């Protein structure tokens, strides 16, 4: 969420910067702000007048002027009713302003290139030589099905489209990749491993920016519980049904996480962290669940765009003055995995029109997939500055002892399924087998090659 004081001070400048990412700042903001100012001024004036009247009541009581006391008390009572009405209207306006701001994206950092499409992204560096093959290159679908270890048909029977079933050494390789990534990030990069819930509440989704804007992309689990837990005991003792017990429910719907960023970043929600605790560095391996709303017809072949996939996510919570240094560090940590796997890749800065909703600056890391003859995203590393922290009310106590919002960052370190795809395609052999990268062989019990099916 943007700083409302920044908007109040210079909304036109903010609107201009947001326009670079294709977002039109709502004119409704100025209307609501004007209403807020008028109501707040009236409420403050009335409160001051009411306080003065209350003082007069005290003086009249000391003078034992009962008639004046009675008259002044009527005025205080009348003013209290008007003040209550103004406060209710002001709260309504404040709520509308907050709802409006929840749908406003972050302001791009000044170093982000202007653009509207992937063609406007800036390539920062390319790492690793593209492999040359002396045989026809196959993609991961043909390779996996040829090995009889990647089964989309059975996954579709079990769950539907955009799901994958792996078995045998390929399933083990998928698991090995995640374990390898966790070991590198914890042992070499200083991250603390986290095991986090896969179901989170709406506050957590709102805190990192998934709600309200991206609800259509989420899997929601409707759930209601009793307001009063004693109802359960009453039902148990009496044997009565839920409908026969007079009570009310509260909505406690949960959401399947689209990324471990959500539960891990929300660790600091509603917290005031001591200065010396920063930076916080977390890594978490989890499945991720996305409905892929709006992606009809995109990447329908294979494992590129799935409803369920695994990622190893790295998250940093840092001092605001160090967040862009942290972005470079976090990106380098994600790159380190690809270097160890000897997979060619490139790093690009996303242009203003391509960045995610909450990001101020994003590096995408794109791995080379010879089966597609293209670089494909395998990690997005973003600095959100205080955007998420403001939504989460995540603060630290600064050098002067005052509370200040932290800056949050995260990135995939890496997407496990896409790393598997890259290994399959970059390490394929003419006979359809897959060589195992040297750093993964200890995780595979010394296996060096996934041999083709005979």
Short mmCIF file of C-alpha atoms in Angstrom, two decimals:
data_model
loop_
_atom_site.label_atom_id
_atom_site.label_comp_id
_atom_site.label_asym_id
_atom_site.label_seq_id
_atom_site.Cartn_x
_atom_site.Cartn_y
_atom_site.Cartn_z
CA UNK A 1 0.00 0.00 0.00
CA UNK A 2 1.23 3.49 -0.81
CA UNK A 3 1.88 6.12 1.82
CA UNK A 4 -1.32 8.16 2.01
CA UNK A 5 0.65 11.22 3.16
CA UNK A 6 2.65 11.03 -0.07
CA UNK A 7 -0.61 11.01 -2.02
CA UNK A 8 -2.04 13.89 -0.03
CA UNK A 9 1.07 15.98 -0.54
CA UNK A 10 1.51 15.39 -4.28
CA UNK A 11 -1.02 13.02 -5.81
CA UNK A 12 -0.33 14.32 -9.33
CA UNK A 13 3.34 13.31 -9.16
CA UNK A 14 2.37 9.86 -7.87
CA UNK A 15 -0.27 9.48 -10.59
CA UNK A 16 2.33 10.36 -13.22
CA UNK A 17 4.76 7.70 -11.97
CA UNK A 18 2.00 5.10 -11.76
CA UNK A 19 0.99 5.89 -15.34
CA UNK A 20 4.37 4.52 -16.48
CA UNK A 21 3.16 1.08 -15.47
CA UNK A 22 -0.16 1.51 -17.26
CA UNK A 23 -2.19 2.35 -14.15
CA UNK A 24 -4.60 5.26 -14.10
CA UNK A 25 -4.83 6.66 -10.60
CA UNK A 26 -8.53 6.89 -9.65
CA UNK A 27 -10.00 10.40 -9.62
CA UNK A 28 -12.23 9.22 -6.78
CA UNK A 29 -9.29 9.70 -4.43
CA UNK A 30 -9.48 13.49 -4.60
CA UNK A 31 -13.25 13.44 -4.05
CA UNK A 32 -12.93 11.21 -0.99
CA UNK A 33 -10.01 13.25 0.32
CA UNK A 34 -12.01 16.45 0.06
CA UNK A 35 -14.91 14.86 1.91
CA UNK A 36 -12.51 13.59 4.56
CA UNK A 37 -10.99 17.02 5.10
CA UNK A 38 -14.39 18.69 5.48
CA UNK A 39 -15.67 16.04 7.89
CA UNK A 40 -12.46 15.99 9.89
CA UNK A 41 -12.43 19.80 10.22
CA UNK A 42 -16.05 19.81 11.34
CA UNK A 43 -15.47 16.96 13.79
CA UNK A 44 -12.41 18.65 15.30
CA UNK A 45 -14.24 21.98 15.65
CA UNK A 46 -17.24 20.30 17.25
CA UNK A 47 -15.01 18.32 19.62
CA UNK A 48 -13.29 21.54 20.70
CA UNK A 49 -16.63 23.25 21.22
CA UNK A 50 -17.94 20.26 23.16
CA UNK A 51 -14.86 20.28 25.41
CA UNK A 52 -15.38 24.00 26.05
CA UNK A 53 -19.05 23.39 26.88
CA UNK A 54 -18.09 20.59 29.26
CA UNK A 55 -15.75 23.01 31.02
CA UNK A 56 -18.62 25.47 31.36
CA UNK A 57 -20.73 22.71 32.92
CA UNK A 58 -18.07 22.25 35.57
CA UNK A 59 -17.97 25.97 36.32
CA UNK A 60 -21.77 26.15 36.53
CA UNK A 61 -21.81 23.18 38.90
CA UNK A 62 -19.27 24.90 41.14
CA UNK A 63 -21.52 27.97 41.11
CA UNK A 64 -24.53 25.74 41.83
CA UNK A 65 -26.40 27.25 38.89
CA UNK A 66 -28.65 24.23 38.27
CA UNK A 67 -30.60 25.86 35.46
CA UNK A 68 -27.43 26.63 33.53
CA UNK A 69 -26.04 23.15 34.25
CA UNK A 70 -29.20 21.58 32.84
CA UNK A 71 -29.11 23.80 29.76
CA UNK A 72 -25.41 23.13 29.10
CA UNK A 73 -25.82 19.37 29.55
CA UNK A 74 -28.50 19.40 26.84
CA UNK A 75 -26.05 21.19 24.54
CA UNK A 76 -23.30 18.63 25.35
CA UNK A 77 -25.70 15.75 24.66
CA UNK A 78 -26.82 17.28 21.38
CA UNK A 79 -23.23 17.89 20.29
CA UNK A 80 -22.33 14.31 21.22
CA UNK A 81 -24.97 12.97 18.82
CA UNK A 82 -23.77 15.22 16.00
CA UNK A 83 -20.14 14.30 16.73
CA UNK A 84 -20.97 10.59 16.67
CA UNK A 85 -22.66 11.02 13.29
CA UNK A 86 -19.62 12.88 11.92
CA UNK A 87 -17.24 10.23 13.25
CA UNK A 88 -19.29 7.46 11.61
CA UNK A 89 -19.24 9.30 8.28
CA UNK A 90 -15.51 9.92 8.64
CA UNK A 91 -14.87 6.23 9.37
CA UNK A 92 -16.87 5.33 6.26
CA UNK A 93 -14.77 7.69 4.12
CA UNK A 94 -11.54 6.33 5.64
CA UNK A 95 -12.68 2.80 4.83
CA UNK A 96 -13.39 3.75 1.21
CA UNK A 97 -9.96 5.37 0.94
CA UNK A 98 -8.29 2.23 2.30
CA UNK A 99 -10.23 0.00 -0.10
CA UNK A 100 -9.18 2.27 -2.97
CA UNK A 101 -5.52 2.20 -1.95
CA UNK A 102 -5.52 -1.60 -1.63
CA UNK A 103 -6.01 -1.71 -5.41
CA UNK A 104 -3.26 0.79 -6.26
CA UNK A 105 0.08 -0.79 -7.31
CA UNK A 106 3.51 0.18 -6.05
CA UNK A 107 5.48 3.10 -7.50
CA UNK A 108 8.33 1.97 -9.80
CA UNK A 109 11.84 2.72 -8.59
CA UNK A 110 13.61 5.41 -10.62
CA UNK A 111 16.05 2.82 -12.06
CA UNK A 112 13.25 0.75 -13.63
CA UNK A 113 13.10 1.16 -17.44
CA UNK A 114 9.88 2.45 -18.96
CA UNK A 115 7.98 -0.03 -21.12
CA UNK A 116 4.77 -1.89 -21.80
CA UNK A 117 5.79 -5.41 -22.89
CA UNK A 118 8.52 -8.04 -22.43
CA UNK A 119 10.36 -6.53 -25.40
CA UNK A 120 10.98 -3.44 -23.24
CA UNK A 121 12.74 -5.38 -20.46
CA UNK A 122 16.48 -4.74 -20.16
CA UNK A 123 18.92 -7.65 -20.30
CA UNK A 124 21.53 -7.09 -17.57
CA UNK A 125 23.75 -10.11 -18.17
CA UNK A 126 23.94 -13.54 -19.77
CA UNK A 127 25.75 -16.35 -17.96
CA UNK A 128 26.87 -19.70 -19.37
CA UNK A 129 27.31 -20.96 -22.91
CA UNK A 130 24.35 -22.53 -24.68
CA UNK A 131 24.88 -26.24 -25.21
CA UNK A 132 25.28 -27.53 -28.73
CA UNK A 133 23.60 -30.80 -29.62
CA UNK A 134 24.49 -33.12 -32.50
CA UNK A 135 21.04 -34.72 -32.44
CA UNK A 136 17.43 -33.44 -32.64
CA UNK A 137 16.59 -31.69 -29.37
CA UNK A 138 13.47 -32.82 -27.52
CA UNK A 139 11.46 -30.87 -24.97
CA UNK A 140 10.78 -32.06 -21.42
CA UNK A 141 7.40 -33.55 -22.36
CA UNK A 142 8.82 -35.88 -24.99
CA UNK A 143 11.78 -36.70 -22.76
CA UNK A 144 9.69 -37.40 -19.66
CA UNK A 145 7.10 -39.48 -21.47
CA UNK A 146 9.89 -41.33 -23.29
CA UNK A 147 11.35 -42.23 -19.90
CA UNK A 148 7.84 -43.27 -18.79
CA UNK A 149 8.35 -41.13 -15.69
CA UNK A 150 6.29 -38.05 -16.60
CA UNK A 151 2.58 -38.84 -16.87
CA UNK A 152 0.20 -36.03 -17.76
CA UNK A 153 -2.66 -38.33 -18.76
CA UNK A 154 -2.89 -39.95 -15.31
CA UNK A 155 -2.57 -36.56 -13.60
CA UNK A 156 -5.45 -35.30 -15.73
CA UNK A 157 -7.53 -38.34 -14.80
CA UNK A 158 -6.88 -37.72 -11.11
CA UNK A 159 -7.22 -33.93 -11.01
CA UNK A 160 -7.78 -32.36 -14.44
CA UNK A 161 -5.69 -30.22 -16.76
CA UNK A 162 -2.49 -28.45 -15.66
CA UNK A 163 -1.36 -31.09 -13.20
CA UNK A 164 1.67 -33.39 -13.37
CA UNK A 165 2.45 -36.88 -12.09
CA UNK A 166 6.11 -37.92 -11.82
CA UNK A 167 7.53 -41.27 -10.81
CA UNK A 168 10.76 -43.15 -10.38
CA UNK A 169 14.12 -41.40 -10.69
CA UNK A 170 12.50 -38.30 -12.19
CA UNK A 171 10.36 -37.83 -9.07
CA UNK A 172 13.48 -38.35 -6.96
CA UNK A 173 15.35 -35.76 -9.04
CA UNK A 174 12.53 -33.28 -8.42
CA UNK A 175 12.89 -33.89 -4.67
CA UNK A 176 16.70 -33.72 -4.87
CA UNK A 177 16.58 -30.31 -6.55
CA UNK A 178 14.55 -28.84 -3.68
CA UNK A 179 16.84 -30.35 -1.04
CA UNK A 180 19.92 -29.07 -2.85
CA UNK A 181 18.49 -25.54 -3.02
CA UNK A 182 17.61 -25.53 0.68
CA UNK A 183 21.10 -26.72 1.61
CA UNK A 184 22.81 -24.04 -0.48
CA UNK A 185 20.65 -21.21 0.87
CA UNK A 186 20.95 -22.28 4.50
CA UNK A 187 24.60 -23.40 4.55
CA UNK A 188 26.13 -20.88 2.14
CA UNK A 189 23.81 -17.85 2.04
CA UNK A 190 22.76 -17.59 5.68
CA UNK A 191 19.00 -18.14 5.39
CA UNK A 192 16.93 -19.71 8.17
CA UNK A 193 14.80 -22.58 6.91
CA UNK A 194 11.05 -22.24 7.44
CA UNK A 195 8.29 -24.82 7.25
CA UNK A 196 5.12 -22.78 6.81
CA UNK A 197 1.37 -23.43 6.50
CA UNK A 198 0.05 -24.04 3.00
CA UNK A 199 -3.31 -22.51 3.96
CA UNK A 200 -3.44 -18.88 5.06
CA UNK A 201 -6.11 -16.39 6.09
CA UNK A 202 -7.27 -13.32 4.18
CA UNK A 203 -5.17 -10.96 6.30
CA UNK A 204 -2.02 -12.77 5.18
CA UNK A 205 -3.04 -12.60 1.52
CA UNK A 206 -3.90 -8.92 1.91
CA UNK A 207 -0.61 -8.22 3.63
CA UNK A 208 1.55 -9.32 0.69
CA UNK A 209 -0.74 -7.86 -1.97
CA UNK A 210 -2.62 -10.89 -3.33
CA UNK A 211 -5.93 -9.55 -2.02
CA UNK A 212 -8.13 -7.94 -3.06
CA UNK A 213 -6.78 -7.54 -6.61
CA UNK A 214 -5.88 -11.16 -7.42
CA UNK A 215 -8.61 -13.16 -5.70
CA UNK A 216 -9.56 -14.79 -9.02
CA UNK A 217 -6.07 -16.31 -9.22
CA UNK A 218 -6.36 -17.98 -5.81
CA UNK A 219 -7.84 -21.24 -4.57
CA UNK A 220 -10.20 -20.33 -1.75
CA UNK A 221 -11.37 -22.83 0.85
CA UNK A 222 -14.72 -21.63 2.28
CA UNK A 223 -14.94 -22.30 5.99
CA UNK A 224 -17.23 -21.15 8.79
CA UNK A 225 -16.81 -21.63 12.51
CA UNK A 226 -18.97 -20.80 15.48
CA UNK A 227 -18.45 -17.43 17.12
CA UNK A 228 -18.82 -19.17 20.46
CA UNK A 229 -16.87 -22.41 20.86
CA UNK A 230 -19.19 -23.44 23.70
CA UNK A 231 -21.72 -24.36 20.99
CA UNK A 232 -19.65 -27.43 20.21
CA UNK A 233 -19.97 -28.61 23.80
CA UNK A 234 -23.71 -27.94 23.78
CA UNK A 235 -24.13 -29.99 20.62
CA UNK A 236 -22.02 -32.83 22.02
CA UNK A 237 -24.01 -33.03 25.23
CA UNK A 238 -27.46 -32.67 23.70
CA UNK A 239 -26.89 -34.53 20.45
CA UNK A 240 -28.58 -31.69 18.61
CA UNK A 241 -27.76 -30.65 15.06
CA UNK A 242 -26.05 -27.40 14.05
CA UNK A 243 -29.26 -25.95 12.63
CA UNK A 244 -31.10 -26.50 15.91
CA UNK A 245 -28.57 -24.55 17.97
CA UNK A 246 -29.11 -20.79 18.02
CA UNK A 247 -25.75 -19.25 17.13
CA UNK A 248 -24.01 -17.28 14.43
CA UNK A 249 -21.02 -18.13 12.29
CA UNK A 250 -17.97 -16.12 11.32
CA UNK A 251 -16.21 -16.52 8.00
CA UNK A 252 -12.73 -17.97 8.41
CA UNK A 253 -12.11 -18.83 4.75
CA UNK A 254 -8.58 -19.93 4.00
CA UNK A 255 -6.54 -19.72 0.82
CA UNK A 256 -4.03 -22.16 -0.65
CA UNK A 257 -0.75 -20.28 -0.95
CA UNK A 258 0.28 -19.15 -4.46
CA UNK A 259 3.87 -18.87 -3.16
CA UNK A 260 5.66 -19.31 0.17
CA UNK A 261 6.24 -15.55 0.06
CA UNK A 262 2.81 -15.17 1.66
CA UNK A 263 3.20 -17.13 4.92
CA UNK A 264 6.91 -16.35 5.30
CA UNK A 265 6.65 -12.58 4.83
CA UNK A 266 3.65 -12.49 7.17
CA UNK A 267 5.86 -13.78 9.98
CA UNK A 268 6.57 -10.08 10.69
CA UNK A 269 2.97 -8.86 10.34
CA UNK A 270 1.94 -6.66 13.28
CA UNK A 271 5.45 -6.88 14.74
CA UNK A 272 7.91 -4.22 15.90
CA UNK A 273 11.34 -5.73 15.34
CA UNK A 274 14.45 -4.67 17.24
CA UNK A 275 16.99 -2.93 15.01
CA UNK A 276 19.67 -5.50 15.77
CA UNK A 277 17.47 -8.33 14.42
CA UNK A 278 17.70 -6.99 10.86
CA UNK A 279 18.16 -8.35 8.30
CA UNK A 280 15.91 -11.39 8.63
CA UNK A 281 16.58 -14.00 5.95
CA UNK A 282 14.22 -16.93 5.44
CA UNK A 283 14.03 -19.80 2.95
CA UNK A 284 11.03 -22.07 2.50
CA UNK A 285 10.23 -24.99 0.22
CA UNK A 286 6.51 -25.39 -0.47
CA UNK A 287 3.97 -26.40 -3.05
CA UNK A 288 2.27 -23.43 -4.71
CA UNK A 289 -1.30 -23.32 -5.96
CA UNK A 290 -2.60 -21.00 -8.68
CA UNK A 291 -5.86 -21.06 -10.58
CA UNK A 292 -4.13 -19.42 -13.59
CA UNK A 293 -7.21 -17.27 -14.24
CA UNK A 294 -6.76 -15.39 -17.48
CA UNK A 295 -4.05 -17.72 -18.81
CA UNK A 296 -6.36 -19.75 -21.06
CA UNK A 297 -4.38 -21.15 -23.99
CA UNK A 298 -0.96 -20.13 -22.56
CA UNK A 299 1.76 -22.74 -21.99
CA UNK A 300 -0.67 -25.63 -22.13
CA UNK A 301 2.04 -28.13 -23.05
CA UNK A 302 3.96 -29.72 -20.21
CA UNK A 303 4.93 -28.33 -16.83
CA UNK A 304 5.51 -24.64 -17.57
CA UNK A 305 2.20 -23.34 -16.20
CA UNK A 306 0.57 -25.60 -13.60
CA UNK A 307 -2.11 -25.32 -10.92
CA UNK A 308 0.29 -27.00 -8.46
CA UNK A 309 4.06 -26.68 -8.49
CA UNK A 310 6.97 -26.47 -6.03
CA UNK A 311 9.23 -23.54 -5.27
CA UNK A 312 12.03 -22.74 -2.89
CA UNK A 313 11.38 -19.14 -1.85
CA UNK A 314 13.91 -16.77 -0.31
CA UNK A 315 12.68 -13.78 1.70
CA UNK A 316 14.52 -10.89 3.31
CA UNK A 317 13.20 -8.33 5.82
CA UNK A 318 15.66 -5.43 5.90
CA UNK A 319 16.44 -1.85 6.96
CA UNK A 320 15.03 0.59 4.34
CA UNK A 321 18.47 2.04 3.63
CA UNK A 322 19.80 -1.40 2.68
CA UNK A 323 16.98 -2.84 0.58
CA UNK A 324 18.50 -2.22 -2.85
CA UNK A 325 21.80 -3.71 -1.74
CA UNK A 326 19.73 -6.65 -0.46
CA UNK A 327 18.00 -6.98 -3.85
CA UNK A 328 21.36 -7.46 -5.58
CA UNK A 329 22.38 -10.00 -2.92
CA UNK A 330 19.13 -11.95 -3.10
CA UNK A 331 19.29 -12.08 -6.90
CA UNK A 332 22.87 -13.35 -6.72
CA UNK A 333 21.75 -16.08 -4.32
CA UNK A 334 19.16 -17.29 -6.83
CA UNK A 335 21.73 -17.13 -9.63
CA UNK A 336 24.16 -19.21 -7.55
CA UNK A 337 21.87 -22.23 -7.87
CA UNK A 338 21.93 -22.06 -11.68
CA UNK A 339 25.70 -21.62 -11.68
CA UNK A 340 26.17 -24.71 -9.53
CA UNK A 341 23.84 -26.65 -11.85
CA UNK A 342 25.76 -25.28 -14.85
CA UNK A 343 22.58 -24.10 -16.54
CA UNK A 344 22.84 -21.10 -18.92
CA UNK A 345 20.63 -18.15 -18.01
CA UNK A 346 20.15 -14.44 -18.30
CA UNK A 347 19.05 -11.70 -15.88
CA UNK A 348 16.64 -8.96 -17.00
CA UNK A 349 15.19 -5.88 -15.30
CA UNK A 350 11.44 -5.86 -15.81
CA UNK A 351 10.12 -2.65 -17.33
CA UNK A 352 7.41 -0.59 -15.63
CA UNK A 353 4.58 -2.27 -17.51
CA UNK A 354 5.75 -5.81 -16.73
CA UNK A 355 6.37 -5.61 -12.98
CA UNK A 356 4.17 -7.32 -10.43
CA UNK A 357 1.54 -5.32 -8.54
CA UNK A 358 3.52 -4.91 -5.30
CA UNK A 359 7.05 -4.59 -6.69
CA UNK A 360 9.13 -1.41 -6.89
CA UNK A 361 11.86 -3.18 -8.89
CA UNK A 362 12.19 -6.72 -10.20
CA UNK A 363 14.95 -8.82 -11.72
CA UNK A 364 13.72 -11.83 -13.65
CA UNK A 365 16.14 -14.73 -14.02
CA UNK A 366 15.45 -16.69 -17.21
CA UNK A 367 16.94 -20.12 -17.80
CA UNK A 368 17.71 -21.42 -21.29
CA UNK A 369 15.39 -24.21 -22.47
CA UNK A 370 16.76 -25.78 -25.66
CA UNK A 371 13.51 -27.69 -26.19
CA UNK A 372 11.75 -24.35 -26.60
CA UNK A 373 14.76 -22.55 -28.06
CA UNK A 374 14.04 -19.74 -25.61
CA UNK A 375 14.85 -18.28 -22.22
CA UNK A 376 12.03 -18.82 -19.73
CA UNK A 377 11.50 -17.27 -16.30
CA UNK A 378 12.71 -19.40 -13.39
CA UNK A 379 12.83 -16.71 -10.70
CA UNK A 380 11.55 -13.20 -10.01
CA UNK A 381 13.50 -11.26 -7.39
CA UNK A 382 11.72 -8.15 -6.16
CA UNK A 383 12.11 -5.27 -3.75
CA UNK A 384 8.72 -4.16 -2.46
CA UNK A 385 10.18 -1.35 -0.35
CA UNK A 386 7.56 -0.51 2.34
CA UNK A 387 4.56 -1.47 0.18
CA UNK A 388 3.90 -4.83 1.85
CA UNK A 389 5.11 -3.67 5.27
CA UNK A 390 2.55 -0.85 5.32
CA UNK A 391 -0.24 -3.35 4.62
CA UNK A 392 1.12 -5.72 7.28
CA UNK A 393 2.03 -2.98 9.80
CA UNK A 394 5.50 -4.55 9.97
CA UNK A 395 7.94 -2.20 11.69
CA UNK A 396 11.30 -1.99 13.40
CA UNK A 397 12.59 0.39 16.04
CA UNK A 398 15.17 2.61 14.35
CA UNK A 399 18.39 4.16 15.62
CA UNK A 400 16.41 6.94 17.35
CA UNK A 401 14.05 4.50 19.05
CA UNK A 402 11.13 5.39 16.77
CA UNK A 403 9.07 2.85 14.82
CA UNK A 404 9.64 2.70 11.08
CA UNK A 405 8.39 0.38 8.35
CA UNK A 406 10.75 -2.39 7.22
CA UNK A 407 11.41 -3.16 3.56
CA UNK A 408 10.54 -6.63 2.24
CA UNK A 409 12.10 -8.59 -0.61
CA UNK A 410 11.66 -12.05 -2.05
CA UNK A 411 12.55 -14.26 -4.96
CA UNK A 412 12.36 -17.83 -6.13
CA UNK A 413 15.50 -19.64 -5.28
CA UNK A 414 14.34 -21.40 -7.53
CA UNK A 415 11.13 -22.75 -9.06
CA UNK A 416 11.68 -26.50 -8.65
CA UNK A 417 9.62 -27.74 -11.59
CA UNK A 418 11.16 -25.31 -14.05
CA UNK A 419 14.63 -26.23 -12.79
CA UNK A 420 13.77 -29.87 -13.47
CA UNK A 421 12.63 -28.93 -16.97
CA UNK A 422 15.90 -27.07 -17.60
CA UNK A 423 17.99 -30.01 -16.39
CA UNK A 424 16.02 -32.45 -18.53
CA UNK A 425 16.41 -30.35 -21.68
CA UNK A 426 19.97 -29.11 -21.14
CA UNK A 427 21.33 -32.46 -19.94
CA UNK A 428 19.48 -34.71 -22.44
CA UNK A 429 21.28 -37.42 -24.37
CA UNK A 430 20.65 -38.68 -27.88
CA UNK A 431 19.16 -41.92 -26.51
CA UNK A 432 16.59 -40.02 -24.42
CA UNK A 433 18.43 -40.39 -21.13
CA UNK A 434 19.10 -37.50 -18.75
CA UNK A 435 22.49 -36.85 -17.21
CA UNK A 436 22.41 -35.76 -13.56
CA UNK A 437 24.34 -32.54 -12.77
CA UNK A 438 27.36 -33.32 -10.60
CA UNK A 439 26.11 -31.31 -7.60
CA UNK A 440 22.87 -33.34 -7.53
CA UNK A 441 24.42 -36.80 -7.76
CA UNK A 442 24.96 -37.11 -3.95
CA UNK A 443 21.23 -36.40 -3.51
CA UNK A 444 20.47 -39.17 -6.03
CA UNK A 445 22.44 -41.88 -4.25
CA UNK A 446 25.30 -41.49 -6.70
CA UNK A 447 23.09 -41.93 -9.78
CA UNK A 448 24.72 -40.19 -12.76
CA UNK A 449 22.18 -40.84 -15.50
CA UNK A 450 18.44 -41.46 -15.72
CA UNK A 451 18.55 -44.19 -18.32
CA UNK A 452 15.87 -44.41 -21.04
CA UNK A 453 13.15 -47.00 -20.69
CA UNK A 454 13.95 -50.34 -22.32
#
